[in-house]
PDB file of C-alpha atoms in Angstrom:
ATOM      1  CA  MET K   1     132.929  91.089 177.706  1.00  0.00           C
ATOM      2  CA  ARG K   2     130.558  92.020 174.881  1.00  0.00           C
ATOM      3  CA  ASN K   3     133.504  92.520 172.495  1.00  0.00           C
ATOM      4  CA  THR K   4     134.891  89.129 173.492  1.00  0.00           C
ATOM      5  CA  MET K   5     131.560  87.442 172.664  1.00  0.00           C
ATOM      6  CA  ILE K   6     131.390  89.167 169.263  1.00  0.00           C
ATOM      7  CA  LEU K   7     134.933  88.098 168.391  1.00  0.00           C
ATOM      8  CA  SER K   8     134.185  84.561 169.524  1.00  0.00           C
ATOM      9  CA  GLY K   9     131.080  84.475 167.340  1.00  0.00           C
ATOM     10  CA  LEU K  10     132.965  85.744 164.313  1.00  0.00           C
ATOM     11  CA  ALA K  11     135.643  83.112 164.826  1.00  0.00           C
ATOM     12  CA  THR K  12     132.981  80.402 164.949  1.00  0.00           C
ATOM     13  CA  VAL K  13     131.358  81.667 161.752  1.00  0.00           C
ATOM     14  CA  ALA K  14     134.748  81.811 160.040  1.00  0.00           C
ATOM     15  CA  LEU K  15     135.497  78.262 161.162  1.00  0.00           C
ATOM     16  CA  PHE K  16     132.244  76.889 159.795  1.00  0.00           C
ATOM     17  CA  GLY K  17     132.568  79.016 156.656  1.00  0.00           C
ATOM     18  CA  SER K  18     136.004  77.694 155.904  1.00  0.00           C
ATOM     19  CA  GLY K  19     134.738  74.156 156.418  1.00  0.00           C
ATOM     20  CA  CYS K  20     131.975  74.665 153.882  1.00  0.00           C
ATOM     21  CA  THR K  21     134.372  75.866 151.204  1.00  0.00           C
ATOM     22  CA  SER K  22     137.101  73.289 151.775  1.00  0.00           C
ATOM     23  CA  THR K  23     138.466  71.510 148.699  1.00  0.00           C
ATOM     24  CA  SER K  24     140.131  68.186 148.084  1.00  0.00           C
ATOM     25  CA  THR K  25     142.412  66.911 145.339  1.00  0.00           C
ATOM     26  CA  SER K  26     142.362  63.407 143.889  1.00  0.00           C
ATOM     27  CA  THR K  27     143.917  61.605 140.940  1.00  0.00           C
ATOM     28  CA  PHE K  28     142.150  60.078 137.946  1.00  0.00           C
ATOM     29  CA  ASP K  29     142.912  58.534 134.572  1.00  0.00           C
ATOM     30  CA  PRO K  30     142.656  61.385 132.016  1.00  0.00           C
ATOM     31  CA  SER K  31     142.322  58.888 129.152  1.00  0.00           C
ATOM     32  CA  ASN K  32     139.185  57.302 130.661  1.00  0.00           C
ATOM     33  CA  PRO K  33     136.027  59.131 129.496  1.00  0.00           C
ATOM     34  CA  THR K  34     133.936  57.587 132.292  1.00  0.00           C
ATOM     35  CA  VAL K  35     135.884  59.513 134.935  1.00  0.00           C
ATOM     36  CA  ASN K  36     137.078  62.464 132.861  1.00  0.00           C
ATOM     37  CA  THR K  37     133.590  63.942 132.517  1.00  0.00           C
ATOM     38  CA  THR K  38     134.173  67.664 133.064  1.00  0.00           C
ATOM     39  CA  ARG K  39     133.159  69.255 129.801  1.00  0.00           C
ATOM     40  CA  ALA K  40     132.680  72.707 128.371  1.00  0.00           C
ATOM     41  CA  ILE K  41     130.982  73.561 125.111  1.00  0.00           C
ATOM     42  CA  GLY K  42     133.678  74.587 122.671  1.00  0.00           C
ATOM     43  CA  ALA K  43     136.380  72.451 124.299  1.00  0.00           C
ATOM     44  CA  VAL K  44     137.774  69.006 123.526  1.00  0.00           C
ATOM     45  CA  SER K  45     138.732  66.800 126.460  1.00  0.00           C
ATOM     46  CA  GLN K  46     141.984  64.883 126.749  1.00  0.00           C
ATOM     47  CA  ALA K  47     140.036  61.634 127.015  1.00  0.00           C
ATOM     48  CA  GLU K  48     138.407  62.247 123.640  1.00  0.00           C
ATOM     49  CA  CYS K  49     141.798  62.953 122.085  1.00  0.00           C
ATOM     50  CA  PHE K  50     143.084  59.624 123.361  1.00  0.00           C
ATOM     51  CA  MET K  51     139.945  57.810 122.203  1.00  0.00           C
ATOM     52  CA  ALA K  52     140.233  59.280 118.713  1.00  0.00           C
ATOM     53  CA  ALA K  53     143.920  58.389 118.472  1.00  0.00           C
ATOM     54  CA  ARG K  54     143.424  54.806 119.603  1.00  0.00           C
ATOM     55  CA  ALA K  55     140.485  54.275 117.277  1.00  0.00           C
ATOM     56  CA  ALA K  56     142.500  55.761 114.408  1.00  0.00           C
ATOM     57  CA  ALA K  57     145.494  53.548 115.190  1.00  0.00           C
ATOM     58  CA  GLU K  58     143.352  50.404 115.191  1.00  0.00           C
ATOM     59  CA  ASN K  59     141.834  51.449 111.880  1.00  0.00           C
ATOM     60  CA  ALA K  60     145.214  52.187 110.298  1.00  0.00           C
ATOM     61  CA  MET K  61     146.726  48.889 111.406  1.00  0.00           C
ATOM     62  CA  SER K  62     143.858  46.957 109.834  1.00  0.00           C
ATOM     63  CA  SER K  63     143.458  49.122 106.715  1.00  0.00           C
ATOM     64  CA  PRO K  64     143.742  47.135 103.454  1.00  0.00           C
ATOM     65  CA  VAL K  65     144.682  50.342 101.600  1.00  0.00           C
ATOM     66  CA  PHE K  66     147.569  50.958 103.993  1.00  0.00           C
ATOM     67  CA  ASP K  67     148.640  47.317 103.680  1.00  0.00           C
ATOM     68  CA  ARG K  68     148.565  47.583  99.889  1.00  0.00           C
ATOM     69  CA  PHE K  69     150.861  50.610 100.035  1.00  0.00           C
ATOM     70  CA  LEU K  70     153.285  48.710 102.283  1.00  0.00           C
ATOM     71  CA  GLN K  71     153.351  45.788  99.859  1.00  0.00           C
ATOM     72  CA  ASN K  72     154.070  48.098  96.918  1.00  0.00           C
ATOM     73  CA  TYR K  73     156.693  49.992  98.914  1.00  0.00           C
ATOM     74  CA  ARG K  74     158.529  46.789  99.825  1.00  0.00           C
ATOM     75  CA  SER K  75     158.404  45.619  96.220  1.00  0.00           C
ATOM     76  CA  GLU K  76     159.766  49.000  95.130  1.00  0.00           C
ATOM     77  CA  LYS K  77     162.638  48.702  97.613  1.00  0.00           C
ATOM     78  CA  ASN K  78     163.114  45.016  96.812  1.00  0.00           C
ATOM     79  CA  ASP K  79     163.118  44.408 100.557  1.00  0.00           C
ATOM     80  CA  PRO K  80     160.329  42.395 102.256  1.00  0.00           C
ATOM     81  CA  GLY K  81     161.149  44.070 105.559  1.00  0.00           C
ATOM     82  CA  ALA K  82     161.317  47.677 104.341  1.00  0.00           C
ATOM     83  CA  VAL K  83     159.452  50.179 106.538  1.00  0.00           C
ATOM     84  CA  PRO K  84     158.534  53.679 105.240  1.00  0.00           C
ATOM     85  CA  LEU K  85     159.632  56.778 107.132  1.00  0.00           C
ATOM     86  CA  MET K  86     156.826  59.132 108.215  1.00  0.00           C
ATOM     87  CA  GLN K  87     156.834  62.731 109.366  1.00  0.00           C
ATOM     88  CA  VAL K  88     154.142  64.384 111.486  1.00  0.00           C
ATOM     89  CA  GLY K  89     152.742  67.156 109.309  1.00  0.00           C
ATOM     90  CA  TYR K  90     150.704  70.168 110.313  1.00  0.00           C
ATOM     91  CA  LEU K  91     147.278  69.479 111.802  1.00  0.00           C
ATOM     92  CA  LYS K  92     144.777  72.315 111.833  1.00  0.00           C
ATOM     93  CA  ASN K  93     142.756  73.283 114.890  1.00  0.00           C
ATOM     94  CA  ASN K  94     139.420  74.400 113.418  1.00  0.00           C
ATOM     95  CA  THR K  95     137.602  74.496 116.751  1.00  0.00           C
ATOM     96  CA  ASN K  96     136.652  77.153 119.288  1.00  0.00           C
ATOM     97  CA  ASP K  97     139.214  75.736 121.715  1.00  0.00           C
ATOM     98  CA  PRO K  98     142.488  77.690 121.320  1.00  0.00           C
ATOM     99  CA  ASP K  99     144.141  75.575 124.021  1.00  0.00           C
ATOM    100  CA  LEU K 100     143.499  72.277 122.269  1.00  0.00           C
ATOM    101  CA  GLN K 101     146.634  70.130 122.387  1.00  0.00           C
ATOM    102  CA  ILE K 102     146.264  68.395 119.041  1.00  0.00           C
ATOM    103  CA  ASN K 103     149.636  66.719 119.491  1.00  0.00           C
ATOM    104  CA  LEU K 104     147.910  64.402 122.007  1.00  0.00           C
ATOM    105  CA  VAL K 105     146.196  62.751 119.046  1.00  0.00           C
ATOM    106  CA  THR K 106     149.193  62.588 116.726  1.00  0.00           C
ATOM    107  CA  ASP K 107     151.606  61.430 119.427  1.00  0.00           C
ATOM    108  CA  GLU K 108     149.310  58.579 120.459  1.00  0.00           C
ATOM    109  CA  LEU K 109     148.734  57.581 116.833  1.00  0.00           C
ATOM    110  CA  CYS K 110     152.450  57.749 115.982  1.00  0.00           C
ATOM    111  CA  ASN K 111     153.238  55.657 119.039  1.00  0.00           C
ATOM    112  CA  ALA K 112     150.790  52.934 117.990  1.00  0.00           C
ATOM    113  CA  LEU K 113     151.970  52.869 114.364  1.00  0.00           C
ATOM    114  CA  LEU K 114     155.631  52.917 115.379  1.00  0.00           C
ATOM    115  CA  ASN K 115     155.198  50.037 117.823  1.00  0.00           C
ATOM    116  CA  SER K 116     153.233  48.060 115.241  1.00  0.00           C
ATOM    117  CA  GLY K 117     156.223  48.132 112.907  1.00  0.00           C
ATOM    118  CA  LYS K 118     154.252  49.653 110.018  1.00  0.00           C
ATOM    119  CA  VAL K 119     156.189  52.926 109.917  1.00  0.00           C
ATOM    120  CA  GLU K 120     159.235  54.674 111.301  1.00  0.00           C
ATOM    121  CA  VAL K 121     158.918  58.285 112.472  1.00  0.00           C
ATOM    122  CA  THR K 122     161.376  61.115 111.789  1.00  0.00           C
ATOM    123  CA  LEU K 123     162.061  64.222 113.848  1.00  0.00           C
ATOM    124  CA  ALA K 124     164.207  65.777 111.121  1.00  0.00           C
ATOM    125  CA  THR K 125     161.227  67.247 109.227  1.00  0.00           C
ATOM    126  CA  GLY K 126     157.590  68.118 109.796  1.00  0.00           C
ATOM    127  CA  ARG K 127     155.800  69.803 112.660  1.00  0.00           C
ATOM    128  CA  ASP K 128     158.079  68.312 115.313  1.00  0.00           C
ATOM    129  CA  ALA K 129     161.305  68.999 113.408  1.00  0.00           C
ATOM    130  CA  SER K 130     164.251  69.335 115.776  1.00  0.00           C
ATOM    131  CA  GLN K 131     167.296  71.561 115.316  1.00  0.00           C
ATOM    132  CA  THR K 132     169.416  68.879 116.958  1.00  0.00           C
ATOM    133  CA  PHE K 133     170.378  67.239 113.677  1.00  0.00           C
ATOM    134  CA  ALA K 134     171.641  70.415 112.004  1.00  0.00           C
ATOM    135  CA  GLU K 135     173.456  71.542 115.147  1.00  0.00           C
ATOM    136  CA  ALA K 136     175.161  68.161 115.518  1.00  0.00           C
ATOM    137  CA  ARG K 137     176.660  68.505 112.040  1.00  0.00           C
ATOM    138  CA  LYS K 138     178.031  71.958 112.835  1.00  0.00           C
ATOM    139  CA  LEU K 139     180.455  70.223 115.195  1.00  0.00           C
ATOM    140  CA  GLN K 140     182.588  69.431 112.142  1.00  0.00           C
ATOM    141  CA  SER K 141     184.150  72.870 112.590  1.00  0.00           C
ATOM    142  CA  ASP K 142     184.749  72.418 116.320  1.00  0.00           C
ATOM    143  CA  ASP K 143     188.203  71.010 117.123  1.00  0.00           C
ATOM    144  CA  ASN K 144     187.064  70.029 120.616  1.00  0.00           C
ATOM    145  CA  PHE K 145     185.207  67.023 119.208  1.00  0.00           C
ATOM    146  CA  LYS K 146     186.659  63.872 117.710  1.00  0.00           C
ATOM    147  CA  GLN K 147     185.730  64.356 114.082  1.00  0.00           C
ATOM    148  CA  LYS K 148     185.242  60.646 113.457  1.00  0.00           C
ATOM    149  CA  THR K 149     182.353  60.730 115.951  1.00  0.00           C
ATOM    150  CA  VAL K 150     180.674  63.787 114.425  1.00  0.00           C
ATOM    151  CA  MET K 151     177.653  63.135 112.205  1.00  0.00           C
ATOM    152  CA  LYS K 152     178.389  63.804 108.554  1.00  0.00           C
ATOM    153  CA  LYS K 153     176.181  65.508 105.992  1.00  0.00           C
ATOM    154  CA  ASP K 154     174.176  63.511 103.445  1.00  0.00           C
ATOM    155  CA  THR K 155     173.091  60.935 106.017  1.00  0.00           C
ATOM    156  CA  LEU K 156     169.574  62.052 106.995  1.00  0.00           C
ATOM    157  CA  GLU K 157     166.723  60.176 105.342  1.00  0.00           C
ATOM    158  CA  ALA K 158     163.821  62.130 103.865  1.00  0.00           C
ATOM    159  CA  PRO K 159     160.324  60.946 104.828  1.00  0.00           C
ATOM    160  CA  ARG K 160     158.157  59.047 102.384  1.00  0.00           C
ATOM    161  CA  LEU K 161     154.907  59.576 104.291  1.00  0.00           C
ATOM    162  CA  SER K 162     153.295  62.547 106.010  1.00  0.00           C
ATOM    163  CA  MET K 163     150.499  62.579 108.570  1.00  0.00           C
ATOM    164  CA  GLU K 164     148.081  65.464 108.040  1.00  0.00           C
ATOM    165  CA  GLY K 165     144.641  66.422 109.276  1.00  0.00           C
ATOM    166  CA  ALA K 166     142.428  68.694 111.338  1.00  0.00           C
ATOM    167  CA  ILE K 167     139.939  68.813 114.183  1.00  0.00           C
ATOM    168  CA  ILE K 168     136.713  70.514 113.113  1.00  0.00           C
ATOM    169  CA  SER K 169     133.803  71.591 115.314  1.00  0.00           C
ATOM    170  CA  ASN K 170     130.259  72.771 114.734  1.00  0.00           C
ATOM    171  CA  VAL K 171     127.941  74.231 117.388  1.00  0.00           C
ATOM    172  CA  VAL K 172     124.151  74.415 117.074  1.00  0.00           C
ATOM    173  CA  LYS K 173     121.877  76.158 119.589  1.00  0.00           C
ATOM    174  CA  ALA K 174     118.125  75.587 119.832  1.00  0.00           C
ATOM    175  CA  ASP K 175     115.862  76.585 122.727  1.00  0.00           C
ATOM    176  CA  LYS K 176     117.599  75.369 125.889  1.00  0.00           C
ATOM    177  CA  GLU K 177     120.017  72.984 124.221  1.00  0.00           C
ATOM    178  CA  THR K 178     123.502  73.612 122.891  1.00  0.00           C
ATOM    179  CA  VAL K 179     124.928  70.785 120.820  1.00  0.00           C
ATOM    180  CA  GLN K 180     128.508  70.586 119.631  1.00  0.00           C
ATOM    181  CA  VAL K 181     129.741  68.000 117.159  1.00  0.00           C
ATOM    182  CA  TYR K 182     133.386  67.845 116.241  1.00  0.00           C
ATOM    183  CA  SER K 183     135.438  65.422 114.204  1.00  0.00           C
ATOM    184  CA  PHE K 184     139.029  64.279 114.092  1.00  0.00           C
ATOM    185  CA  ASN K 185     140.044  64.073 110.422  1.00  0.00           C
ATOM    186  CA  LEU K 186     143.361  62.291 109.931  1.00  0.00           C
ATOM    187  CA  LYS K 187     145.210  61.332 106.759  1.00  0.00           C
ATOM    188  CA  ILE K 188     148.510  59.748 105.790  1.00  0.00           C
ATOM    189  CA  ALA K 189     149.795  60.689 102.341  1.00  0.00           C
ATOM    190  CA  ASP K 190     152.565  59.366 100.122  1.00  0.00           C
ATOM    191  CA  ILE K 191     154.894  62.351  99.622  1.00  0.00           C
ATOM    192  CA  GLN K 192     156.278  60.905  96.393  1.00  0.00           C
ATOM    193  CA  SER K 193     152.930  60.654  94.623  1.00  0.00           C
ATOM    194  CA  GLY K 194     150.795  62.964  96.763  1.00  0.00           C
ATOM    195  CA  LYS K 195     148.219  60.199  97.111  1.00  0.00           C
ATOM    196  CA  VAL K 196     146.341  59.618 100.361  1.00  0.00           C
ATOM    197  CA  ILE K 197     147.026  56.050 101.462  1.00  0.00           C
ATOM    198  CA  TRP K 198     144.931  56.178 104.622  1.00  0.00           C
ATOM    199  CA  SER K 199     142.110  58.371 105.891  1.00  0.00           C
ATOM    200  CA  TYR K 200     140.034  58.242 109.060  1.00  0.00           C
ATOM    201  CA  ILE K 201     137.299  60.359 110.637  1.00  0.00           C
ATOM    202  CA  LYS K 202     136.174  60.052 114.254  1.00  0.00           C
ATOM    203  CA  THR K 203     133.270  62.181 115.507  1.00  0.00           C
ATOM    204  CA  PHE K 204     132.227  63.111 119.044  1.00  0.00           C
ATOM    205  CA  GLY K 205     129.300  65.120 120.338  1.00  0.00           C
ATOM    206  CA  THR K 206     128.445  66.999 123.517  1.00  0.00           C
ATOM    207  CA  LYS K 207     125.103  68.428 124.573  1.00  0.00           C
ATOM    208  CA  LYS K 208     124.415  71.100 127.175  1.00  0.00           C
ATOM    209  CA  VAL K 209     120.839  71.441 128.445  1.00  0.00           C
ATOM    210  CA  LYS K 210     119.762  74.505 130.401  1.00  0.00           C
ATOM    211  CA  SER K 211     117.262  73.815 133.175  1.00  0.00           C
ATOM    212  CA  SER K 212     113.881  75.518 133.328  1.00  0.00           C
ATOM    213  CA  PHE K 213     115.133  77.550 136.314  1.00  0.00           C
ATOM    214  CA  GLY K 214     118.041  78.936 134.300  1.00  0.00           C
ATOM    215  CA  TRP K 215     120.694  77.122 136.343  1.00  0.00           C
TER     216      TRP K 215
END
C-alpha cells in the first residue's frame, strides 16, 4: 500500500512537472521586426536583413547617380530601352555572426531591382555562378541530344555591373550595457570603368542591459 502511494505521488509530480515545461509552436512573419524580436548580441536577425535590403532597393531606384548611369548606358548602346546586366559579387561578413545569411540581403535587393526594370541579373558569373551553363554546352558532344537544340558557345553575355559590399559590426561594453552597432554597406560598380555608380549604408543597433540582480 505504501509503495502504491509513493508511485502515485511520483506520477502526480511528473504530470504537473511536464505541464510546467510544455512548449507550443506558432508562426510569425520573419521580415517584421515588431514580431521577430529575439535577439542576441553578435547576431543579425532576418528581419533586419530584409529591412536593409528594402531600404537599399528604394534608395537605388530613386538614386540620381544610378539614373545618370542608365542614361549614359542607353546612349552608349543607342537603345532607349537597354538594360545593363548585373552579377552578384562577393559580400564580406565582417561580423561576429558566422551563420549570417548575407544572401538574404542581396537576393531581396536583386529582386527589387530586377522587378523595377533597372537591371537584369546573371547567374553565369559572380557569387551565385551556376555550372548549368557550361554543362549545357558540353552536350554538343553527346549524340543523344538534337544538336540544333543544344546551346552554342559564344552566346553568354558578360555582366556590366557588379554588386559588392559587406556587413560590419562593432561591439562596445560599458558597465552593465553591451551595445552593438552594425552596418550594411552595399555598392554597385561599373565593371568597364571600375567606378561605383551607387552606394548605400544602412545601420542598426542593439543594446543589452544587465539587471542589478545579474539576471
